[in-house]
Amino acid sequence: MNRTTWGIVIAAILVWFAFEHGFWGFVAAAVFMIIGAILGRAADGKLDLRGVGRDLLGKSDTTSD
C-alpha cells in the first residue's frame, strides 16, 4: 500500500475510535499509533532512539567553541 492508502486507513481507524469511544478513545488510539510508528521505525533501523533520547535530554556529542 502506498502512503495515501495508509493515511486513509489510519484516518478511518481514528474516526471510528472517535465515534465509538468518544474523545478520549480517539486520543488513546492516536497516542498508541504514534508510539507504534516510532517503535516500527526504530525496528527498521530508520530511527536511532538513543540519539533521540540524547537530543531530548539536551546532551550533545559535539562541543561548541
Coordinates of C-alpha atoms in Angstrom, one line a residue:
M1 CA 0.0 0.0 0.0
N2 CA 1.2 3.5 -0.7
R3 CA 1.3 6.3 1.8
T4 CA -2.0 7.8 0.7
T5 CA -3.8 4.5 1.3
W6 CA -2.1 4.1 4.7
G7 CA -3.2 7.7 5.6
I8 CA -6.8 6.9 4.6
V9 CA -6.7 3.6 6.7
I10 CA -5.3 5.4 9.8
A11 CA -7.8 8.2 9.4
A12 CA -10.7 5.7 9.2
I13 CA -9.5 3.9 12.3
L14 CA -9.2 7.2 14.2
V15 CA -12.7 8.3 13.1
W16 CA -14.1 5.0 14.2
F17 CA -12.5 5.4 17.6
A18 CA -13.8 8.9 17.9
F19 CA -17.4 7.8 17.2
E20 CA -17.3 4.6 19.1
H21 CA -15.3 5.5 22.2
G22 CA -15.6 9.3 22.4
F23 CA -12.8 11.9 22.6
W24 CA -10.5 10.0 25.0
G25 CA -10.8 6.8 22.9
F26 CA -9.7 8.9 19.9
V27 CA -6.8 10.4 21.9
A28 CA -5.7 7.0 23.2
A29 CA -5.8 5.5 19.7
A30 CA -3.8 8.4 18.3
V31 CA -1.1 8.1 21.0
F32 CA -0.7 4.4 20.6
M33 CA -0.5 4.8 16.8
I34 CA 2.3 7.3 17.3
I35 CA 4.1 5.0 19.7
G36 CA 3.7 2.2 17.2
A37 CA 5.1 4.3 14.4
I38 CA 8.1 5.3 16.5
L39 CA 8.9 1.7 17.5
G40 CA 8.4 0.5 14.0
R41 CA 10.9 3.0 12.6
A42 CA 13.3 2.0 15.3
A43 CA 12.9 -1.7 14.4
D44 CA 13.5 -0.9 10.7
G45 CA 16.7 0.9 11.7
K46 CA 15.4 4.2 10.4
L47 CA 15.4 5.9 13.8
D48 CA 18.1 6.0 16.5
L49 CA 16.3 6.0 19.8
R50 CA 19.5 6.7 21.7
G51 CA 20.1 9.8 19.6
V52 CA 16.6 11.0 20.2
G53 CA 17.0 10.5 23.9
R54 CA 20.2 12.5 23.9
D55 CA 18.6 15.3 22.0
L56 CA 15.6 15.4 24.3
L57 CA 17.9 15.5 27.4
G58 CA 20.0 18.2 25.8
K59 CA 23.2 16.2 25.8
S60 CA 25.4 16.8 22.7
D61 CA 28.2 14.8 21.3
T62 CA 29.8 17.9 19.8
T63 CA 31.5 20.7 21.6
S64 CA 30.8 24.3 20.7
D65 CA 33.7 26.7 20.6

